[in-house]
CSV table of C-alpha atoms and ligand atoms in Angstrom, one decimal:
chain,number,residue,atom,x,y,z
R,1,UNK,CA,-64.6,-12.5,7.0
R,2,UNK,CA,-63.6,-8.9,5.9
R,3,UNK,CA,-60.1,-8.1,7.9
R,4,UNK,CA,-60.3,-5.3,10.1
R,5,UNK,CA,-57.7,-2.6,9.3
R,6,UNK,CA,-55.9,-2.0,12.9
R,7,UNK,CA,-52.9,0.6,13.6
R,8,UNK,CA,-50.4,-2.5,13.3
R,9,UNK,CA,-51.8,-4.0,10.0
R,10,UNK,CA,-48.8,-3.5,7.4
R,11,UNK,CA,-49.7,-2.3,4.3
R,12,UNK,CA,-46.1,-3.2,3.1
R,13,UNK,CA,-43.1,-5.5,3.8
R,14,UNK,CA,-39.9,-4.0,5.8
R,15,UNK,CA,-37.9,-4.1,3.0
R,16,UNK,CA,-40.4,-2.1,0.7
R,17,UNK,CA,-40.4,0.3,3.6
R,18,UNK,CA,-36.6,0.3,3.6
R,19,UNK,CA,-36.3,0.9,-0.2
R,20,UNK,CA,-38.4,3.8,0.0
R,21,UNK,CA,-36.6,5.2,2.8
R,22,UNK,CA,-33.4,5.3,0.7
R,23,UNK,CA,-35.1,6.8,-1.9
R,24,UNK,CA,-36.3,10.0,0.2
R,25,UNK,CA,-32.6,10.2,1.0
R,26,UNK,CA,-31.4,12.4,-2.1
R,27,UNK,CA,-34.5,14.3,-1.4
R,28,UNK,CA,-33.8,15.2,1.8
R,29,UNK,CA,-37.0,14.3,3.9
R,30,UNK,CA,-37.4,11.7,6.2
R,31,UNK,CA,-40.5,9.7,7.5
R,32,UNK,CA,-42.2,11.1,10.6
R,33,UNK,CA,-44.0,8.2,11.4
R,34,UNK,CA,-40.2,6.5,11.9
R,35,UNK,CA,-39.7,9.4,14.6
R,36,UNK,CA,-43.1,10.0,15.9
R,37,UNK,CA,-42.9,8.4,19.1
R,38,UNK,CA,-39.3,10.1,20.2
R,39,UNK,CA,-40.4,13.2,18.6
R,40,UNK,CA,-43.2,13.2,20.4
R,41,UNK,CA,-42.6,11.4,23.9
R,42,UNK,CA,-45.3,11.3,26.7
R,43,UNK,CA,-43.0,12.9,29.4
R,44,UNK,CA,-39.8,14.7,29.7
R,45,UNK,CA,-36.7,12.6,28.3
R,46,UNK,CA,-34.0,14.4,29.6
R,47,UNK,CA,-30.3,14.0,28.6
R,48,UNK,CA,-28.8,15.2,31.8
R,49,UNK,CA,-28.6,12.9,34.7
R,50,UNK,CA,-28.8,14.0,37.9
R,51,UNK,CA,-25.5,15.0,39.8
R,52,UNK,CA,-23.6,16.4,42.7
R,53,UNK,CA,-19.8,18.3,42.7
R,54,UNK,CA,-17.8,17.8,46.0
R,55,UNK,CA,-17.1,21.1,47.1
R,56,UNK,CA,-14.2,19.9,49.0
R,57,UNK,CA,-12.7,17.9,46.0
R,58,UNK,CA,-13.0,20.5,43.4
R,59,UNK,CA,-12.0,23.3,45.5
R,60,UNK,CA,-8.2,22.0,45.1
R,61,UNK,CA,-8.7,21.8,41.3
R,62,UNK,CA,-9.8,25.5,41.4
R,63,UNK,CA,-6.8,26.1,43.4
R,64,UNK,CA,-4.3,24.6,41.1
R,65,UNK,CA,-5.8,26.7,38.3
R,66,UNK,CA,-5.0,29.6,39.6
R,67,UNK,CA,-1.5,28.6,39.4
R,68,UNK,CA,-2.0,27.7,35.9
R,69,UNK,CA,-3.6,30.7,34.3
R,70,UNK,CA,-4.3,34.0,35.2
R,71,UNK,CA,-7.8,35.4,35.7
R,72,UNK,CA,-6.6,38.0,32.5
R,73,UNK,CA,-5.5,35.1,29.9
R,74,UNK,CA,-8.0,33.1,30.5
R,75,UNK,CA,-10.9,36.0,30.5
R,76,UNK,CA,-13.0,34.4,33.2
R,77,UNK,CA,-11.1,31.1,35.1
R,78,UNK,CA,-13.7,29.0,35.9
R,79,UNK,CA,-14.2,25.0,36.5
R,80,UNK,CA,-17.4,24.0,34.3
R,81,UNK,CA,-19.6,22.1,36.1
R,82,UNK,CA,-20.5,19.6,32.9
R,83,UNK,CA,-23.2,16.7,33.2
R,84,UNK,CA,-21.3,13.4,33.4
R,85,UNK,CA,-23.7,12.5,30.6
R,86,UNK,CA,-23.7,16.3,28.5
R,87,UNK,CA,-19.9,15.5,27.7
R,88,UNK,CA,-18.6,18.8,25.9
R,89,UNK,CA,-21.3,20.2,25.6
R,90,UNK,CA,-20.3,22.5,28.8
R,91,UNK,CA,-24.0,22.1,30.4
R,92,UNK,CA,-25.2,21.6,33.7
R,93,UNK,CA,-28.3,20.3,33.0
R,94,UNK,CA,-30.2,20.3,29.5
R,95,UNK,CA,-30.8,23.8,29.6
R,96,UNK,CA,-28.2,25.0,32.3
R,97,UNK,CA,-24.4,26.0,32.8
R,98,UNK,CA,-22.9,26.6,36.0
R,99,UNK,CA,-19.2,27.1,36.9
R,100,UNK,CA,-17.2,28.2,39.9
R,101,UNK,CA,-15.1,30.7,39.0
R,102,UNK,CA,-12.1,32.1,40.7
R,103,UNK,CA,-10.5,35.7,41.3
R,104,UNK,CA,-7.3,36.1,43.3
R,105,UNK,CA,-5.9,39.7,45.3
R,106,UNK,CA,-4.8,41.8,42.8
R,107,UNK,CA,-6.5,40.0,39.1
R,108,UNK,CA,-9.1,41.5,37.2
R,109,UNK,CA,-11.7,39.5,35.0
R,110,UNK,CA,-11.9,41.8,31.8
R,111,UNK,CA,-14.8,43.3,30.4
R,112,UNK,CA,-17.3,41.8,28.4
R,113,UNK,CA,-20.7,41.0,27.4
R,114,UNK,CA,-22.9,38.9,26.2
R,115,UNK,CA,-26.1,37.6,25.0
R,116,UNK,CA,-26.6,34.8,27.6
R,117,UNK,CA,-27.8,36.1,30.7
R,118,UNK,CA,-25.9,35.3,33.9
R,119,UNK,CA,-25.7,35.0,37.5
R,120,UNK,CA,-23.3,34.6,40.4
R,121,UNK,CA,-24.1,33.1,43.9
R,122,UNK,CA,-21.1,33.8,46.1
R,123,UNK,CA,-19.5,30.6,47.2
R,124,UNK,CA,-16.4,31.6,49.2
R,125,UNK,CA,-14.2,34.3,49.8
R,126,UNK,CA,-14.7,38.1,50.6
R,127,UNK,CA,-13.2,41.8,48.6
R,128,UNK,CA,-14.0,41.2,45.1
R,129,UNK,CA,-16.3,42.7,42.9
R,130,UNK,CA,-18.8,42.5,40.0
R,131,UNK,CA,-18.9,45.6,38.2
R,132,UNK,CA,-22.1,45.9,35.9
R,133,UNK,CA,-22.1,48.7,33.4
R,134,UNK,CA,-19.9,50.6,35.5
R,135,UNK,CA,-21.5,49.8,39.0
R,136,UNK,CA,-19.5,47.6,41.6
R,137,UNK,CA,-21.1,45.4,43.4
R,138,UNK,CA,-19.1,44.1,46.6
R,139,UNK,CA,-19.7,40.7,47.2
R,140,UNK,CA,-19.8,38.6,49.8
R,141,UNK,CA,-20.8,35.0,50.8
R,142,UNK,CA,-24.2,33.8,49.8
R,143,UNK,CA,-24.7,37.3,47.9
R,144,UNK,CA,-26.6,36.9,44.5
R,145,UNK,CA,-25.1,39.2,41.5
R,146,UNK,CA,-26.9,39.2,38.2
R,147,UNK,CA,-25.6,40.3,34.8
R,148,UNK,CA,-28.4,40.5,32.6
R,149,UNK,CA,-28.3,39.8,28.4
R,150,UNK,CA,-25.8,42.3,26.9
R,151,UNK,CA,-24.6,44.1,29.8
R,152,UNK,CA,-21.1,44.8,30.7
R,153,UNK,CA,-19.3,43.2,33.1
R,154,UNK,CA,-15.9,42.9,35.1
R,155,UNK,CA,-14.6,41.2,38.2
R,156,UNK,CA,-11.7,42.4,40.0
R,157,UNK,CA,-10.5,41.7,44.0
R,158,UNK,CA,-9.4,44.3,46.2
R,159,UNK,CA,-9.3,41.9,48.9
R,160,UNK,CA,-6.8,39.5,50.3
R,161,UNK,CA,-7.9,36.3,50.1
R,162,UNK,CA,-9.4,34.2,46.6
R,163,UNK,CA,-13.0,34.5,45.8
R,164,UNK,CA,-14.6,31.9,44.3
R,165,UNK,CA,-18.8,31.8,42.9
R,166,UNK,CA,-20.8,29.5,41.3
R,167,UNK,CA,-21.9,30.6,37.7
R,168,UNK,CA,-25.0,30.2,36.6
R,169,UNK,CA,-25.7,30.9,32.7
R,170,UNK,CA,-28.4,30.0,30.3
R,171,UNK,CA,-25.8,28.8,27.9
R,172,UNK,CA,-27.5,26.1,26.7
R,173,UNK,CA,-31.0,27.2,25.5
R,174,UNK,CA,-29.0,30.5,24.2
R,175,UNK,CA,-27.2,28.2,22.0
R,176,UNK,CA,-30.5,26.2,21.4
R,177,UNK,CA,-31.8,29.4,19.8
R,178,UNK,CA,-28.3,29.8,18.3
R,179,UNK,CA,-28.5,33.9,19.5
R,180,UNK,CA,-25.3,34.0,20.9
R,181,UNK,CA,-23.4,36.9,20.7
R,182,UNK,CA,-20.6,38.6,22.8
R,183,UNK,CA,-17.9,41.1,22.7
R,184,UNK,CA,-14.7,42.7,24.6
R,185,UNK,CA,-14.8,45.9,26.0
R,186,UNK,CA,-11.5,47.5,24.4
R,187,UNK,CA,-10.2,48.8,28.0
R,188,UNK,CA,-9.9,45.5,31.0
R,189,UNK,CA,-12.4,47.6,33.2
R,190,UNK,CA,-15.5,49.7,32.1
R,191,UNK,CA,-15.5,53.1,33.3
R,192,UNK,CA,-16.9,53.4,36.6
R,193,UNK,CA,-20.6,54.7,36.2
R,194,UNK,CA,-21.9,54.8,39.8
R,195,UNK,CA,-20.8,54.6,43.3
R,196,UNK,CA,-20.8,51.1,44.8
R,197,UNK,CA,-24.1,50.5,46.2
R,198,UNK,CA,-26.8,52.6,43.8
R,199,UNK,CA,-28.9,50.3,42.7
R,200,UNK,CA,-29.1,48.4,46.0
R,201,UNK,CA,-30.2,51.8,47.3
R,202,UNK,CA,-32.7,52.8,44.5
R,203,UNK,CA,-34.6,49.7,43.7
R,204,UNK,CA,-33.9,47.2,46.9
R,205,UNK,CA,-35.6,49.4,49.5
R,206,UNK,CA,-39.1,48.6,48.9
R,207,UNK,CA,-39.3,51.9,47.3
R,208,UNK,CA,-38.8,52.6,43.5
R,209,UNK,CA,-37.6,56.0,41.6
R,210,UNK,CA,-41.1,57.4,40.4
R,211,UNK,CA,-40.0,56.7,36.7
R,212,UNK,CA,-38.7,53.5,36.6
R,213,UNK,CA,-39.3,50.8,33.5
R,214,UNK,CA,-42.0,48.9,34.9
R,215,UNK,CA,-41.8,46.6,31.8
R,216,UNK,CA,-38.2,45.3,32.3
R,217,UNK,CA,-37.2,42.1,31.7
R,218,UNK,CA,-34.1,42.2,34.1
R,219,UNK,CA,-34.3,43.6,37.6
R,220,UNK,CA,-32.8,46.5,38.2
R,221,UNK,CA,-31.2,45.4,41.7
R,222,UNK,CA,-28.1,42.9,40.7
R,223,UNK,CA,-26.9,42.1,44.2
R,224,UNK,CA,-29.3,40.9,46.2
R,225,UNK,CA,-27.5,40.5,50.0
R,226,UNK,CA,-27.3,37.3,52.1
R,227,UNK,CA,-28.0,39.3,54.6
R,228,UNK,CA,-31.6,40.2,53.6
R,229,UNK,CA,-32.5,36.7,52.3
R,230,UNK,CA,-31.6,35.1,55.1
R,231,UNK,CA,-33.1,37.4,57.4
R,232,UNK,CA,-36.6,37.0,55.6
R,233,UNK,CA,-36.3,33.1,55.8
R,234,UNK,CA,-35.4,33.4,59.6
R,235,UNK,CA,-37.9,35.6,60.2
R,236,UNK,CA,-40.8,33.3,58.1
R,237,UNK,CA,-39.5,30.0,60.6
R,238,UNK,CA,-40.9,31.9,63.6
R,239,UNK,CA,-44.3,31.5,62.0
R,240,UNK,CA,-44.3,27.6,62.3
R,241,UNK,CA,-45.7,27.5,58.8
R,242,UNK,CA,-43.6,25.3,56.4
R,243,UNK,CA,-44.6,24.1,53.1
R,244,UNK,CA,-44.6,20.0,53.3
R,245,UNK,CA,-42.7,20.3,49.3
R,246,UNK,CA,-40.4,23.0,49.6
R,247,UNK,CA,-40.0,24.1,53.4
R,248,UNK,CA,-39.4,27.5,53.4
R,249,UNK,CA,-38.8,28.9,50.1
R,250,UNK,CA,-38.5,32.5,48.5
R,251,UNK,CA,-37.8,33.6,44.9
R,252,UNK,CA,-36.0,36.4,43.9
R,253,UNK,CA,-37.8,39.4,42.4
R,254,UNK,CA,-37.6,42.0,39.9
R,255,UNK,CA,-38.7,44.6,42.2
R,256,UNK,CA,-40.1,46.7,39.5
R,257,UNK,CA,-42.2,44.3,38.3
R,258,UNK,CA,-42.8,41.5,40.9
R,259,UNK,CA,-41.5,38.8,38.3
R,260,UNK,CA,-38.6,37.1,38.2
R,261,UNK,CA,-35.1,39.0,38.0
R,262,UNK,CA,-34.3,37.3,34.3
R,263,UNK,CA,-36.1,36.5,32.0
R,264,UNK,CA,-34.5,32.8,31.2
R,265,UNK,CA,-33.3,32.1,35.1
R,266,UNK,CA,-35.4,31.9,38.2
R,267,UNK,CA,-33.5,32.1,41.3
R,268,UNK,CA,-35.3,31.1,45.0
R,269,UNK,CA,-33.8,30.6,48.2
R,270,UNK,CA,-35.0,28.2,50.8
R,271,UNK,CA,-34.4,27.5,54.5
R,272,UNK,CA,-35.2,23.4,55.4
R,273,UNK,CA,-34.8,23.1,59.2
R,274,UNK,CA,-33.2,20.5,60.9
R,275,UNK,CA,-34.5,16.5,60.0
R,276,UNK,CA,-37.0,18.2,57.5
R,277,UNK,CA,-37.8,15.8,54.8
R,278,UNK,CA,-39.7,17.5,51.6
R,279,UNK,CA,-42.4,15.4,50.5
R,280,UNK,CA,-41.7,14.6,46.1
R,281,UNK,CA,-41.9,16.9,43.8
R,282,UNK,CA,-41.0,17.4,40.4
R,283,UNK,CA,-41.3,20.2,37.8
R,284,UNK,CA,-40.4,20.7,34.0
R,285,UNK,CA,-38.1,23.2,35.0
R,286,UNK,CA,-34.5,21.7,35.8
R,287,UNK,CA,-33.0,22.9,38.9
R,288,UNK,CA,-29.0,23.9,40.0
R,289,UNK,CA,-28.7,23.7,43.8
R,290,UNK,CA,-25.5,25.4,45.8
R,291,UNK,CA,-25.8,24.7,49.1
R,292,UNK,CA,-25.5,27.7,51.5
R,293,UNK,CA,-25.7,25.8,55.1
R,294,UNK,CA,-26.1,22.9,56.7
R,295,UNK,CA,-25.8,19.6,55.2
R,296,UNK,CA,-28.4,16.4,54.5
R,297,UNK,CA,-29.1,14.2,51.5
R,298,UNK,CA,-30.9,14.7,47.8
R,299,UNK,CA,-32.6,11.5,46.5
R,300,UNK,CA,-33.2,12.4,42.7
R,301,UNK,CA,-35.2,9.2,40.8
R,302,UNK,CA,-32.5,6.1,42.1
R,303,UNK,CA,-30.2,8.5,42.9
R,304,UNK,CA,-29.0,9.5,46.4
R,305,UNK,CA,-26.8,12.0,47.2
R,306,UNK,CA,-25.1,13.5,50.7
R,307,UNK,CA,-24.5,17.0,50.4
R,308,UNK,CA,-22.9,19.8,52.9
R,309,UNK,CA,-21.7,23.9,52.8
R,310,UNK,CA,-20.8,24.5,49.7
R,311,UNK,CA,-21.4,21.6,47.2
R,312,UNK,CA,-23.7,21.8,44.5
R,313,UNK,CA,-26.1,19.3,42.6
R,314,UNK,CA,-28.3,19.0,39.6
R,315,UNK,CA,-31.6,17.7,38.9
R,316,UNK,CA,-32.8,17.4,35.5
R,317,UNK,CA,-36.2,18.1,34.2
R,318,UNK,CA,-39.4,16.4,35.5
R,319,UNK,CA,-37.4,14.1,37.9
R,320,UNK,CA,-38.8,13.4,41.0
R,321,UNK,CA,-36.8,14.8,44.1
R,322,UNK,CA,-36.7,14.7,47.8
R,323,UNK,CA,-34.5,16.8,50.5
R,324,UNK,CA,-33.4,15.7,54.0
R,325,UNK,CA,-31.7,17.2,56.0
R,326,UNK,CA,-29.4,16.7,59.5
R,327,UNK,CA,-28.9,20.4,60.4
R,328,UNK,CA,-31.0,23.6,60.0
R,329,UNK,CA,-29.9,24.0,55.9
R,330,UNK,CA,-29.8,26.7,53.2
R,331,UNK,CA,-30.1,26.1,49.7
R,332,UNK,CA,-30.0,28.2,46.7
R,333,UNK,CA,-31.3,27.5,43.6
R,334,UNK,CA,-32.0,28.4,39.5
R,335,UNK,CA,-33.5,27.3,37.2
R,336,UNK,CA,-35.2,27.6,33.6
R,337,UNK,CA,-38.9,27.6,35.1
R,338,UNK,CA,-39.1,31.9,34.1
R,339,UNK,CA,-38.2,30.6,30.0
R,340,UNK,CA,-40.9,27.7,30.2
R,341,UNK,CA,-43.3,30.4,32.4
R,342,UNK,CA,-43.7,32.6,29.3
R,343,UNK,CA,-43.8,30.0,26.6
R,344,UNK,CA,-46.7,28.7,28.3
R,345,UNK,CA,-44.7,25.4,29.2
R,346,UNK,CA,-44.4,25.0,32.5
R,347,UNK,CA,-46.0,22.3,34.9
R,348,UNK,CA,-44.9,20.7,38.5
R,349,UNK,CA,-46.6,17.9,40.0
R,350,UNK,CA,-46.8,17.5,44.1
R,351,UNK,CA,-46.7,14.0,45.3
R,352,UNK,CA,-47.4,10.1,43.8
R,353,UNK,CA,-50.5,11.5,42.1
V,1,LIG,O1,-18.1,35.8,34.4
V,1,LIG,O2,-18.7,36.7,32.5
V,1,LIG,O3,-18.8,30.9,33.9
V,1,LIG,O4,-18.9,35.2,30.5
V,1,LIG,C1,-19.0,31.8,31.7
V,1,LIG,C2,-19.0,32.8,30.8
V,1,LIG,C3,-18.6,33.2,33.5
V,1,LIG,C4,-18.5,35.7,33.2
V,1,LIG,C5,-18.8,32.0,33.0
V,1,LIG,C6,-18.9,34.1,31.3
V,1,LIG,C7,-18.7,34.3,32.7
């Protein structure tokens, strides 16, 4: 009887195999059919776990750093928020950084920029500023700022009390691509372009100059108040409607385009009311929650976290994730689903199926 040839008949012993493997060494090649399955996994095999910073436990840390090192020294003061399993590798999730960042009465965050795109959600605090290519942007609590690929940027406080944001960069698929660049403005401020409030005025009144770049990749609005956001989620409640995966949820636009405001980072906002639980969901995109209001609990796979004002967590690509909550709650989030969008890469999936 003729053997049938199957995918697990060996053609030659594991020590044949191993001998040639040594051989391809010098070479430098390497068998694919060694790596196939890993190179080639049927879902998502994230290295970030998921995870959730205490607000109220780091906030101290922040503190004390501010003590340590001024805003100047140490260019921008900020507490990574790094993946318990990313370790040095300053990531948030696989494809993420955030950090909260502090600015006291007085300091000013020099110039720079840079090729990573970033973002600011205002965590705590009132009087300081973002200045972008010359433009200040006043920020206050829940406030999102963006500084877009290569544009300047400085933060300085003319208030009294410490600011402190979360960061949110694309650090890590920047450095994926290995296209990092930055550089130092030679002054600590760039020259004031702008009276506060221009852009706001220009693009973010559902109006638009009759010559603006349609084609943009970064929205020409970089604060985006609390004020409005909120107002549009409070105003979308009274309708009764809620979405069963994601409550109440708006993402932040590129007015000029009606696409996202980044072209790496996607930013939403999303109102959950009281005892709301969403039903699962999980996307390719991985996700960097702050929490705005209220407070509740995240279960992401076996993990279950409590969260309240001000602490943020992490969920990693294509993990399944619920919300609950025990008070009327606001969350912000970003994420990479805008980078995955346009490389044709993205995919959710809603519910068990
Ligand atoms: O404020 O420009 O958290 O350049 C990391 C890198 C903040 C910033 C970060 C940065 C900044």
């Amino acid at each position: 009887m003729a053997e049938q040839m199957s995918a697990d008949t060996q053609t030659s012993t594991e020590e044949e195999r191993q001998e040639f493997y040594g051989r391809l060494d010098p070479q430098h090649v390497k068998p694919l059919w060694v790596e196939i399955r890993k190179l080639l996994a049927r879902v998502p095999q994230p290295k970030a776990v998921p995870h959730r910073w205490v607000y109220q436990d780091v906030r101290p840390l922040l503190m004390e750093s501010g003590d340590l090192i001024t805003a100047e020294e140490a260019e921008r003061r900020v507490l990574i928020l790094e993946n318990p399993a990313l370790e040095g590798l300053a990531s948030t999730t696989d494809t993420l950084y955030a950090g909260l960042q502090l600015i006291l009465p007085g300091e000013i965050a020099p110039a720079h920029r840079h090729s990573p795109s970033a973002l600011r959600f205002i965590v705590e605090g009132t009087g300081a500023y973002t200045a972008v290519d010359g433009e200040r942007a006043y920020m206050e609590e829940g406030d999102l700022i963006l500084t877009p690929s290569w544009t300047w940027h400085d933060h300085g406080c003319d208030g009294d009390s410490p600011m402190v944001w979360l960061d949110g960069l694309d650090i890590p698929t920047i450095r994926f691509m290995a296209v990092q660049f930055a550089e130092d403005y030679p002054e600590p401020t760039f020259p004031e372009s702008r009276p506060s409030g221009d852009a706001l005025a220009r693009y973010g009144s559902n109006m638009l100059p009759v010559d603006v770049d349609r084609g943009s990749k970064n929205s020409p609005v970089f604060r985006y108040p609390y004020e409005q956001s909120r107002a549009a989620l409070e105003q979308m409640q009274k309708s009764g409607e809620i979405d069963l995966y994601e409550g109440l949820k708006l993402e932040y636009i590129n007015p000029a385009t009606g696409g996202p405001v980044m072209p790496t980072m996607s930013c939403f906002m999303q109102m959950l009311p009281k005892g709301f639980k969403t039903e699962p969901y999980r996307s390719t995109d991985s996700t960097v929650f702050s929490v705005v209001e209220g407070s509740g609990t995240v279960q992401i796979g076996d993990v279950k976290f409590s969260w309240t004002k001000r602490d943020v967590f992490a969920v990693p690509t294509w993990m399944q994730y619920q919300i609950s909550t025990n008070e009327d709650s606001v969350l912000f989030s970003f994420s990479d689903r805008v980078a995955q969008k346009s490389l044709g890469l993205w995919r959710e999936q809603k519910g068990n199926k």
